[in-house]
XYZ file of C-alpha atoms in Angstrom:
715
model
C -16.770 7.378 -13.699
C -12.969 9.521 -13.997
C -9.722 7.940 -13.505
C -6.140 9.001 -14.149
C -2.707 8.237 -12.840
C -1.848 7.524 -9.151
C -1.287 10.593 -7.083
C 1.961 10.065 -4.894
C 0.839 8.873 -1.549
C 0.944 11.714 0.925
C 4.352 12.050 2.897
C 4.517 10.262 5.797
C 5.160 11.669 9.163
C 7.826 9.479 9.692
C 9.810 6.895 8.020
C 8.669 3.428 7.449
C 9.699 1.614 10.769
C 12.772 -0.609 10.612
C 12.734 -4.086 12.553
C 15.839 -4.525 14.764
C 18.133 -7.156 13.209
C 18.251 -10.017 15.954
C 20.133 -12.826 14.346
C 18.894 -16.171 14.793
C 20.250 -19.425 13.213
C 18.234 -21.932 11.820
C 20.144 -25.366 10.891
C 18.364 -28.102 8.855
C 20.159 -30.601 6.469
C 23.054 -28.986 6.500
C 21.848 -25.831 5.530
C 22.628 -22.779 7.701
C 19.815 -19.845 7.304
C 19.907 -16.390 9.345
C 16.686 -15.333 10.495
C 17.138 -11.593 11.509
C 13.464 -11.385 12.648
C 12.322 -14.622 14.308
C 12.321 -12.384 17.966
C 9.027 -10.671 16.120
C 7.112 -14.422 17.027
C 6.986 -13.136 20.926
C 3.550 -11.712 20.582
C 3.448 -10.832 24.413
C 6.715 -8.975 23.992
C 6.217 -5.287 24.284
C 9.010 -4.669 21.805
C 6.934 -6.808 19.323
C 3.818 -5.047 20.031
C 5.529 -1.785 19.512
C 6.793 -2.489 16.116
C 3.076 -3.868 14.982
C 1.433 -0.752 16.353
C 4.004 1.441 14.591
C 3.718 -0.459 11.194
C -0.119 0.396 11.627
C 0.861 3.940 12.061
C 3.020 4.126 8.929
C 0.606 2.494 6.823
C -2.237 4.761 8.031
C 0.022 7.636 7.213
C 0.739 6.245 3.889
C -2.707 5.673 2.829
C -4.128 8.562 4.306
C -4.665 10.440 0.860
C -6.995 7.056 0.162
C -9.232 7.961 3.216
C -12.511 9.774 1.202
C -12.242 6.552 -1.412
C -12.207 4.276 1.529
C -15.300 5.990 3.091
C -16.986 6.036 -0.283
C -16.510 2.698 -0.765
C -17.778 2.005 2.485
C -20.796 3.899 1.759
C -21.612 2.066 -1.417
C -21.278 -1.179 0.336
C -23.562 0.013 2.879
C -25.921 1.688 0.461
C -26.354 -1.588 -1.650
C -26.596 -3.692 1.424
C -30.577 -4.309 2.478
C -29.454 -4.043 6.390
C -32.202 -5.131 8.099
C -32.740 -8.322 6.228
C -33.979 -12.153 6.622
C -32.454 -15.508 5.883
C -34.722 -17.892 3.909
C -36.386 -19.831 6.995
C -35.193 -23.746 7.232
C -37.861 -26.072 8.507
C -36.936 -28.516 11.393
C -39.538 -30.265 13.501
C -42.270 -28.092 14.276
C -40.700 -24.606 13.170
C -39.079 -22.353 10.742
C -35.498 -20.857 11.768
C -33.814 -18.273 10.297
C -31.391 -15.311 11.065
C -32.257 -11.593 10.687
C -30.001 -8.579 10.790
C -30.882 -5.068 12.015
C -29.876 -1.788 10.392
C -27.066 -0.770 12.827
C -26.082 -3.731 14.188
C -23.044 -5.825 13.462
C -24.094 -9.390 14.102
C -27.187 -11.539 13.398
C -30.353 -12.821 15.844
C -31.133 -16.432 15.394
C -34.905 -16.915 15.159
C -37.589 -19.317 14.914
C -41.343 -19.267 14.186
C -44.059 -21.938 14.494
C -45.247 -23.838 11.847
C -48.957 -23.744 11.804
C -49.621 -26.555 9.261
C -47.374 -29.423 9.516
C -47.878 -30.487 5.977
C -46.914 -27.788 4.508
C -43.276 -27.465 3.029
C -43.543 -24.116 1.278
C -40.840 -22.173 3.264
C -42.462 -18.554 3.632
C -41.350 -16.184 1.073
C -39.623 -13.027 2.362
C -40.021 -9.775 0.887
C -38.520 -6.250 1.051
C -36.854 -5.539 4.677
C -39.446 -7.678 6.475
C -38.355 -7.921 9.957
C -39.446 -11.657 10.844
C -42.416 -14.162 11.146
C -45.216 -13.977 13.081
C -45.068 -16.127 16.143
C -41.137 -15.464 16.241
C -38.882 -16.276 19.392
C -35.443 -15.352 19.584
C -33.112 -18.034 20.120
C -29.676 -16.123 20.440
C -29.166 -12.524 19.757
C -25.502 -12.165 18.775
C -24.967 -8.602 19.314
C -26.221 -8.987 22.838
C -23.671 -12.010 23.233
C -20.593 -9.769 21.854
C -21.330 -6.753 24.071
C -18.436 -5.875 25.607
C -15.830 -7.587 23.488
C -13.726 -6.706 20.317
C -14.406 -9.945 18.898
C -17.102 -12.083 18.463
C -17.540 -15.702 16.451
C -20.284 -18.261 17.091
C -18.654 -22.052 16.234
C -21.468 -24.148 17.474
C -25.173 -23.864 17.286
C -27.406 -26.913 17.333
C -31.033 -27.608 18.679
C -32.166 -30.621 20.742
C -34.498 -32.630 18.605
C -37.296 -31.810 20.787
C -36.675 -28.235 20.108
C -36.458 -27.319 23.898
C -32.836 -26.608 24.677
C -30.343 -24.743 22.473
C -26.342 -25.280 22.313
C -23.770 -22.467 21.321
C -20.321 -21.939 21.422
C -18.648 -18.527 21.166
C -14.908 -17.186 20.473
C -14.496 -13.725 21.860
C -10.476 -13.625 21.189
C -10.236 -14.924 17.313
C -8.111 -17.826 18.241
C -10.631 -20.455 17.159
C -11.380 -21.786 20.908
C -14.836 -21.670 22.081
C -17.069 -22.067 25.140
C -20.190 -24.240 25.174
C -23.411 -23.061 26.776
C -26.859 -24.567 26.743
C -30.008 -22.260 26.940
C -33.342 -23.758 27.961
C -35.268 -22.028 25.136
C -38.649 -21.310 27.046
C -36.912 -19.672 29.811
C -33.937 -17.961 28.013
C -31.887 -19.220 31.251
C -28.448 -20.556 30.272
C -28.090 -24.054 32.589
C -24.932 -24.307 34.648
C -23.235 -26.046 32.099
C -20.474 -24.118 30.713
C -17.532 -26.090 28.678
C -14.521 -23.584 27.793
C -11.874 -24.662 25.259
C -13.670 -26.435 22.623
C -13.401 -26.919 18.940
C -16.085 -25.815 16.595
C -19.452 -28.142 15.728
C -20.399 -29.565 19.232
C -24.138 -30.981 18.820
C -26.590 -32.800 20.795
C -27.549 -36.310 20.385
C -31.307 -37.123 19.468
C -31.961 -37.808 23.013
C -30.981 -34.205 23.865
C -29.559 -35.816 27.400
C -26.063 -35.509 26.172
C -23.976 -33.505 23.774
C -20.985 -34.151 21.969
C -17.904 -32.188 21.315
C -14.581 -31.833 20.457
C -11.229 -30.261 21.957
C -7.851 -29.256 20.566
C -4.235 -30.069 21.652
C -1.572 -27.811 22.333
C -1.148 -27.315 18.178
C -4.454 -26.373 17.972
C -5.328 -29.539 16.415
C -9.052 -31.235 17.139
C -7.829 -34.406 18.674
C -10.440 -35.803 21.152
C -14.104 -36.233 21.078
C -16.307 -35.675 24.588
C -19.703 -37.165 25.675
C -21.007 -34.579 27.898
C -23.981 -35.485 29.993
C -26.150 -32.341 30.428
C -26.470 -31.155 34.276
C -23.046 -33.183 34.998
C -20.052 -31.493 35.924
C -17.449 -31.004 33.391
C -14.868 -33.381 34.652
C -17.058 -36.246 34.440
C -17.169 -36.079 30.615
C -16.222 -39.113 29.005
C -13.305 -39.203 26.253
C -14.845 -41.666 23.340
C -12.570 -41.024 20.810
C -8.966 -39.751 21.037
C -6.743 -39.872 17.705
C -2.999 -39.810 18.511
C -1.596 -39.301 14.952
C -0.823 -35.814 14.602
C -1.566 -35.613 11.038
C -5.256 -35.905 11.569
C -8.088 -33.830 12.747
C -11.264 -35.318 14.215
C -14.934 -34.230 14.276
C -18.194 -35.369 15.188
C -21.710 -35.008 13.204
C -24.751 -37.171 13.084
C -26.679 -38.156 10.198
C -29.556 -36.514 8.300
C -31.718 -39.747 8.975
C -30.455 -38.801 13.151
C -29.934 -42.730 12.787
C -26.156 -42.417 13.514
C -23.850 -40.284 15.253
C -20.604 -40.234 13.109
C -16.867 -39.277 14.313
C -14.396 -38.674 11.220
C -10.700 -38.541 11.516
C -9.183 -36.898 8.495
C -5.769 -35.780 7.195
C -5.230 -33.820 4.015
C -5.028 -37.488 1.909
C -6.838 -40.148 4.491
C -9.782 -40.664 6.175
C -11.644 -42.626 8.702
C -15.121 -43.041 10.115
C -16.551 -44.357 13.048
C -20.305 -44.862 13.696
C -22.878 -45.516 16.497
C -26.362 -46.054 16.659
C -27.579 -42.621 17.767
C -30.344 -44.430 20.052
C -27.798 -45.765 22.044
C -25.447 -42.674 22.700
C -23.031 -44.126 25.525
C -22.299 -47.148 23.350
C -19.159 -47.816 21.428
C -18.734 -46.309 17.957
C -17.200 -48.875 15.567
C -15.043 -48.262 12.245
C -16.720 -48.326 8.704
C -13.227 -48.930 6.690
C -10.149 -48.902 8.617
C -7.707 -46.156 7.537
C -5.822 -46.694 4.512
C -3.334 -44.644 3.743
C -3.982 -41.903 0.583
C -7.510 -43.376 0.641
C -10.287 -41.012 1.602
C -14.027 -41.616 2.117
C -17.276 -40.203 3.242
C -20.259 -42.043 4.626
C -23.925 -41.139 4.428
C -26.590 -43.088 6.036
C -29.747 -44.133 3.582
C -32.461 -46.682 3.510
C -32.642 -48.640 0.196
C -35.653 -50.650 -0.514
C -36.064 -51.081 3.486
C -32.680 -51.768 4.162
C -30.081 -49.515 6.042
C -27.202 -48.852 3.702
C -24.123 -46.845 3.909
C -23.539 -44.427 0.482
C -19.772 -43.983 0.844
C -17.814 -41.702 -1.542
C -14.206 -42.539 -2.093
C -10.746 -42.610 -3.810
C -9.539 -45.824 -3.167
C -8.576 -48.434 -5.723
C -7.320 -45.800 -8.561
C -10.814 -43.955 -8.408
C -8.724 -40.920 -8.457
C -11.925 -38.492 -8.863
C -13.622 -41.005 -6.498
C -16.718 -43.030 -6.999
C -20.112 -43.946 -4.977
C -20.648 -47.532 -3.478
C -23.044 -48.637 -1.010
C -22.656 -51.230 1.719
C -24.986 -52.856 4.135
C -25.051 -50.683 7.466
C -24.612 -53.723 9.788
C -21.518 -55.441 7.593
C -19.772 -52.198 5.980
C -16.397 -53.947 5.233
C -18.785 -56.497 3.218
C -20.028 -56.627 -0.372
C -20.106 -53.578 -2.154
C -22.495 -52.337 -4.486
C -21.512 -49.727 -7.241
C -23.672 -46.660 -7.601
C -21.427 -44.293 -9.470
C -18.117 -45.571 -11.200
C -15.210 -43.552 -11.288
C -15.187 -40.890 -14.428
C -11.692 -39.006 -15.165
C -13.957 -36.140 -16.537
C -16.015 -35.824 -13.331
C -14.717 -35.003 -9.951
C -17.461 -36.492 -7.652
C -17.905 -34.872 -4.198
C -20.947 -35.755 -2.057
C -23.910 -37.365 -1.595
C -26.942 -36.569 0.387
C -29.494 -39.036 1.084
C -33.159 -38.338 2.038
C -35.886 -40.678 2.594
C -37.125 -40.426 -0.974
C -34.341 -39.058 -2.905
C -30.540 -38.809 -3.541
C -28.523 -35.590 -4.405
C -24.870 -35.992 -5.724
C -22.395 -33.032 -6.155
C -19.941 -32.774 -8.404
C -17.603 -30.785 -10.991
C -17.227 -30.952 -14.273
C -15.730 -28.717 -16.761
C -14.491 -26.541 -13.659
C -17.744 -26.257 -12.347
C -20.298 -27.129 -9.589
C -23.312 -29.323 -10.773
C -25.992 -30.869 -8.489
C -28.237 -34.001 -9.699
C -31.055 -35.727 -8.109
C -31.741 -39.495 -8.385
C -35.670 -39.999 -7.010
C -34.895 -43.370 -6.431
C -36.396 -44.464 -10.131
C -35.325 -46.126 -12.875
C -34.109 -42.715 -14.703
C -31.203 -42.535 -12.560
C -29.601 -38.825 -12.231
C -30.954 -35.702 -13.360
C -28.931 -32.835 -13.345
C -30.384 -29.390 -12.780
C -29.329 -27.164 -15.711
C -28.534 -23.410 -15.792
C -28.465 -21.087 -18.467
C -25.264 -18.991 -17.557
C -21.630 -19.611 -18.583
C -20.021 -19.628 -15.576
C -21.825 -20.401 -12.084
C -21.473 -22.028 -8.634
C -24.455 -24.142 -7.165
C -25.054 -26.225 -4.322
C -27.530 -27.912 -1.811
C -27.852 -26.145 2.036
C -30.542 -26.037 4.505
C -31.722 -29.189 4.405
C -31.922 -31.025 7.959
C -35.106 -33.264 7.467
C -35.080 -36.581 6.023
C -38.643 -36.955 4.963
C -38.538 -33.294 2.853
C -40.056 -33.650 -0.056
C -38.158 -30.655 -1.496
C -34.623 -29.529 -1.734
C -33.048 -26.221 -1.151
C -30.156 -25.176 -3.315
C -28.306 -22.126 -3.654
C -26.864 -20.582 -7.001
C -25.063 -17.412 -7.758
C -22.691 -16.510 -10.523
C -20.491 -13.269 -11.063
C -23.259 -11.548 -12.030
C -26.531 -12.974 -10.399
C -26.760 -12.569 -6.917
C -27.007 -15.569 -4.277
C -30.373 -17.068 -4.854
C -31.908 -19.675 -2.859
C -34.784 -22.079 -4.625
C -36.738 -24.855 -3.445
C -36.683 -27.915 -5.697
C -40.067 -30.194 -5.670
C -38.426 -33.095 -5.776
C -41.190 -35.038 -7.229
C -41.810 -32.944 -10.099
C -38.837 -30.949 -10.855
C -40.700 -27.497 -10.135
C -38.448 -24.904 -8.730
C -39.507 -22.251 -6.329
C -37.670 -19.259 -5.979
C -37.320 -18.370 -2.618
C -34.978 -15.009 -2.544
C -32.197 -13.615 -4.317
C -29.660 -11.285 -2.457
C -31.122 -7.655 -2.563
C -28.817 -5.198 -4.248
C -30.323 -1.916 -3.640
C -30.032 0.836 -5.591
C -30.793 0.149 -8.799
C -28.342 -3.031 -9.819
C -28.693 -4.174 -13.153
C -27.182 -7.566 -14.167
C -27.036 -6.972 -17.909
C -24.099 -4.328 -17.453
C -21.842 -7.304 -16.619
C -19.921 -9.693 -18.671
C -18.256 -12.838 -17.485
C -16.364 -14.700 -19.352
C -13.514 -17.871 -19.221
C -10.073 -17.543 -20.899
C -7.227 -20.207 -21.072
C -4.001 -19.312 -20.367
C -0.898 -21.625 -21.311
C 1.213 -22.514 -18.548
C 4.808 -23.284 -18.741
C 4.151 -27.086 -19.166
C 1.741 -26.628 -21.843
C -1.243 -27.306 -19.324
C -4.169 -24.719 -19.876
C -5.097 -22.686 -17.218
C -8.748 -21.335 -16.882
C -9.493 -17.640 -15.852
C -12.766 -16.236 -15.427
C -13.471 -12.761 -15.793
C -16.278 -10.093 -14.923
C -16.182 -6.499 -15.940
C -18.840 -3.937 -17.050
C -19.735 -3.705 -20.605
C -19.822 -0.078 -21.015
C -16.220 0.577 -19.320
C -14.509 -2.333 -20.489
C -13.440 -2.762 -24.190
C -11.824 -6.200 -24.190
C -8.434 -5.286 -26.238
C -8.188 -2.316 -24.627
C -6.311 -2.422 -21.333
C -8.050 -1.803 -18.110
C -7.224 -1.811 -14.158
C -7.308 -5.794 -13.529
C -7.566 -7.294 -9.987
C -6.393 -11.070 -10.504
C -7.237 -13.273 -7.351
C -5.584 -16.979 -6.677
C -5.556 -19.409 -4.283
C -4.395 -22.827 -5.448
C -4.026 -25.023 -2.513
C -5.979 -27.640 -0.262
C -8.182 -28.700 -3.465
C -10.131 -25.670 -2.628
C -11.956 -24.243 -5.756
C -12.568 -20.637 -5.831
C -15.681 -20.823 -7.784
C -17.675 -17.990 -9.656
C -19.593 -15.775 -7.311
C -21.485 -12.569 -6.849
C -20.176 -9.802 -4.575
C -21.918 -6.613 -3.146
C -18.327 -5.148 -2.317
C -17.163 -6.235 -5.973
C -19.162 -3.376 -7.684
C -17.005 -0.600 -6.032
C -14.309 -2.171 -8.475
C -16.655 -3.047 -11.623
C -18.154 0.410 -11.320
C -15.047 2.158 -11.670
C -14.075 0.075 -14.632
C -11.722 -2.556 -13.292
C -11.829 -6.052 -14.439
C -12.003 -8.786 -11.698
C -10.778 -12.185 -12.513
C -9.932 -15.727 -11.215
C -6.722 -17.383 -11.750
C -7.830 -21.207 -11.409
C -4.389 -22.564 -10.804
C -3.084 -25.874 -9.902
C -3.668 -27.031 -6.191
C -7.173 -26.089 -6.523
C -10.094 -28.549 -7.149
C -11.370 -26.436 -10.152
C -10.716 -29.814 -12.587
C -10.450 -32.788 -10.338
C -8.142 -34.666 -7.901
C -5.239 -34.419 -10.485
C -5.572 -30.617 -10.544
C -5.113 -30.685 -6.924
C -2.371 -33.395 -7.065
C -0.004 -31.517 -9.624
C 0.166 -28.536 -7.465
C 1.271 -29.605 -4.044
C 4.465 -31.088 -2.214
C 6.982 -31.423 -5.055
C 4.952 -30.103 -7.882
C 3.809 -26.519 -5.558
C 5.609 -24.485 -8.133
C 3.079 -25.118 -10.646
C 0.676 -23.509 -8.607
C 3.004 -20.046 -8.369
C 4.040 -20.473 -12.720
C 0.398 -20.923 -13.648
C -0.400 -17.561 -11.790
C 2.153 -16.263 -13.579
C 1.022 -17.307 -16.745
C -2.376 -16.280 -15.920
C -1.325 -12.706 -15.489
C 0.949 -12.481 -18.718
C -2.371 -14.029 -20.721
C -4.635 -11.336 -19.381
C -1.793 -8.722 -20.001
C -0.703 -10.337 -23.873
C -4.578 -10.500 -24.091
C -4.810 -6.960 -24.083
C -6.919 -6.986 -20.962
C -4.549 -5.125 -18.869
C -1.136 -3.796 -18.918
C 1.658 -4.462 -15.678
C 1.048 -0.764 -14.401
C -2.486 -1.482 -14.002
C -2.356 -5.363 -12.660
C -3.005 -5.882 -9.027
C -2.789 -9.650 -7.648
C -4.707 -10.743 -4.405
C -4.791 -13.891 -2.235
C -5.124 -14.525 1.243
C -3.740 -17.452 3.582
C -2.297 -20.058 1.420
C -3.485 -17.574 -1.137
C -0.996 -15.299 0.324
C 1.947 -17.651 -0.127
C 1.250 -17.823 -3.499
C 1.252 -13.702 -3.616
C 4.712 -13.707 -1.835
C 6.064 -16.330 -4.188
C 4.745 -14.200 -7.741
C 6.109 -11.341 -6.165
C 9.554 -13.096 -6.350
C 9.149 -14.960 -9.645
C 7.653 -12.158 -11.562
C 7.849 -8.685 -9.665
C 7.328 -7.012 -13.263
C 3.982 -8.162 -14.065
C 2.364 -6.523 -11.261
C 1.577 -3.069 -10.003
C 0.562 -4.153 -6.852
C 0.229 -7.501 -4.539
C -2.613 -7.382 -1.951
C -1.550 -10.651 0.636
C -4.181 -11.153 3.378
C -3.365 -13.255 6.539
C -0.479 -14.803 4.108
C 1.390 -17.832 4.686
C 4.671 -16.131 3.621
C 7.520 -17.971 6.055
C 6.123 -21.383 4.839
C 9.358 -23.250 5.430
C 9.837 -21.925 8.959
C 6.431 -23.164 10.408
C 6.366 -26.162 8.524
C 9.931 -26.862 9.877
C 8.129 -26.471 13.541
C 6.192 -29.431 14.496
C 5.132 -27.493 18.029
C 3.567 -24.746 15.826
C -0.421 -24.776 15.383
C -1.561 -27.112 12.681
C 2.454 -27.861 11.081
C 2.439 -31.857 10.988
C -1.162 -31.455 9.571
C 0.273 -29.667 6.835
C 2.990 -32.067 5.853
C 0.401 -33.970 3.557
C 0.034 -30.798 1.742
C 3.448 -28.976 1.584
C 6.225 -32.118 2.122
C 8.040 -32.773 5.406
C 11.157 -30.372 5.228
C 12.102 -31.633 8.773
C 12.776 -35.056 8.033
C 13.259 -34.939 4.284
C 15.987 -32.945 2.822
C 14.278 -32.866 -0.678
C 11.460 -31.052 0.532
C 13.379 -28.732 2.513
C 15.417 -27.728 -0.084
C 12.451 -27.532 -2.293
C 10.321 -25.515 -0.093
C 13.372 -23.050 0.906
C 13.281 -22.438 -3.198
C 9.994 -21.038 -3.105
C 9.208 -19.696 0.529
C 8.775 -15.928 -0.059
C 10.771 -14.627 2.941
C 13.963 -16.734 2.092
C 13.700 -15.253 -1.649
C 13.414 -11.854 -1.607
C 15.839 -10.200 -3.862
C 17.042 -6.809 -4.903
C 14.600 -6.110 -7.484
C 12.116 -3.388 -8.163
C 9.237 -5.043 -6.348
C 5.310 -3.598 -6.927
C 3.360 -1.801 -4.241
C 2.516 -4.554 -1.435
C -0.089 -4.543 1.264
C 0.074 -7.141 3.939
C -2.628 -7.793 6.121
C -2.694 -9.993 9.099
C -4.327 -10.317 12.317
C -2.725 -10.768 16.027
C -4.709 -13.491 17.419
C -4.996 -15.816 13.801
C -3.484 -19.386 15.188
C -3.964 -20.687 11.135
C -0.981 -18.307 9.860
C 0.804 -16.265 12.552
C 1.126 -12.664 12.154
C 4.783 -13.014 12.605
C 5.229 -14.276 8.966
C 3.965 -11.119 7.117
C 5.420 -8.836 9.796
C 8.982 -10.689 8.688
C 8.378 -10.553 5.279
C 7.524 -6.690 5.401
C 10.875 -6.470 6.985
C 12.790 -8.193 4.522
C 11.367 -6.367 2.051
C 12.231 -3.213 3.119
C 15.439 -4.055 3.181
C 15.567 -4.312 -0.536
C 14.006 -0.876 -0.837
C 10.307 -2.710 -1.588
C 7.274 -0.344 -1.098
C 5.446 -2.715 1.832
C 2.806 -1.629 4.166
C 2.065 -4.077 7.003
C -1.615 -3.721 8.631
C -2.291 -5.846 11.747
C -5.726 -6.066 13.438
C -5.022 -6.297 16.846
C -8.396 -8.546 18.249
C -9.078 -10.546 15.589
C -8.122 -13.905 13.913
C -7.559 -15.778 10.503
C -10.800 -14.769 9.189
C -10.368 -10.937 10.073
C -12.230 -8.819 12.040
C -15.990 -9.722 13.282
C -19.146 -7.676 12.883
C -20.185 -6.544 9.012
C -19.651 -2.991 9.440
C -16.060 -3.822 10.391
C -15.592 -6.179 7.853
C -16.870 -3.549 5.348
C -14.355 -1.125 6.117
C -11.543 -3.569 6.064
C -12.862 -4.405 2.634
C -13.124 -0.641 1.832
C -9.705 -0.251 3.054
C -8.341 -3.098 1.098
C -9.861 -2.048 -2.413
C -8.868 1.595 -2.250
C -5.606 0.477 -1.976
C -6.284 -2.021 -4.666
C -7.561 0.777 -6.886
C -4.985 3.167 -6.161
C -2.206 0.378 -7.097
C -3.886 -0.146 -10.319
C -3.935 3.766 -11.138
C -7.377 4.602 -10.609
C -6.790 8.165 -8.572
C -8.313 8.043 -5.340
C -9.502 11.430 -5.167
C -11.128 11.482 -8.813
C -12.618 7.727 -8.336
C -16.271 7.757 -7.998
C -19.295 5.340 -9.082
């Protein structure tokens, strides 16, 4: 490995595009703001599209000298990835279901194979580049479905209980509107039923006669649940639940027991669930607990001592970190039994019920935990792991009567690993660990926890990983500091093949677990939202100062990264402490936050008021958001290098936000680049090879910004 000062970018064949100023007055609460770049919002305008294309051309020209490194990183990701691969099969009914990939193909292939011994719950072990299981039947080949489209995303995938029909829904634009189709598995032919413009998450009822799906309103909010009778015309579909409150999303699901269909309406702070006995799919749903502002709850069906019970995880009555109670399914608003009381040190997240045991997931000390209750007097048994940082969670457990629990484990140094736990004995069966080709040695890497001290004295955790032989704590090294900090979403330590291309070049990767996330419980979230949102930004700055002061890095070697709401974080810290960073990578960044949250006609805005506050009707919120919204606070300072990456069809954070931001940064002389994917959505490009190229582009830029010479870096 060699490194050295970054060579200046090659001279661009043209100067940076300068967006024309077209002043637009925004007036709220007696405050007048002149927005010169609001015209960029019209994505159908030839002038706007021409500007975005010019930005793309400029970005590619400015980063042309990084092309060899980009290709090298892509090749590294590809060479370390087992391209022909198979997921661990999941049992449902009489079949093992799995998804496999084939070298050279962008997308997965969804398959199943028959189970010969119905008493055998031991999942088939997957080895090497195994192609499939005996008796394989292809249900859906995403590569075939994606032919002729620049973008492809699967939003619904469900099987009828008798295993004869497949429901699937696809998005070919990136705007998260899906078209549902139903396929007869035996023939491979689709039924005439076609339902466009749906949200994700459609499913069959247990009888297989009906399907339930959701549609969205003009603001892209899932607001209505529908029932469709298979074979009937769509215009005969029945609207069974409509949510008029613009703060709430709706979704539909079914309990693992297949006993109840469930509709959930939820805002950021309030939820309400409705149940229907699944044996009567045309019946009326009934409410579990009527909604109460600032009370959230989740419902799970269990059978305890022969009685149908509902297990409810909720935060009512002062249970800030949530508690678990059970109620009679026939009378959910009646007497409650306390199962797990509130604990200020533990953030209770979910409970899963099976015929013979319960699974509880929670957070303690900033890490995810998993515990089993076997319906005996011993209570909960927590699964233990011997790494200082990790993430664990259950997944792939559709069967009510299964005697095993499927769970996944990962850390910064341990590739994603899938186990089956034999609940009765506690035996763990290793089913598969993510292959890392090319001789990956986990002992070369060190993971550790540091704590920064925020401005108000709060201790903020930082997770780090680096190569022991390339990084010596106390000797500064290039560092990528990642942050998010919104919606109580936690950024947990996990393995990444692409990240090895940074670590193996001597770079430190770190996560700043700032307030606004959920790593340290509900209060950690509550103190990083609405009128305390600035804590998210100042926490990140404190983390940056800590890794500098502790000798891990220097401002000339430190790059920050964040996406979506984490992109807002990037824009805010660029304004707050530009001197701490050599570069900032902002992916689909929410950098024109105030403009968006002021406009209830934009997708998802009203829903967001619980997260950010309502600046449209509250002058205090308006002033507070204006004090940190990145576009409004660009100033004449020396900014670090900035790369903003966005997608034209993103419906969550519109491309116009980073386009405006970059235009504003150019006004003050900042070296800012904008890269727009012209056929993608919020998650970026579709297809794994395309995603690897995108990651290679970003990482090459990060290495350059951190001072690693693109022409010299190698692994």
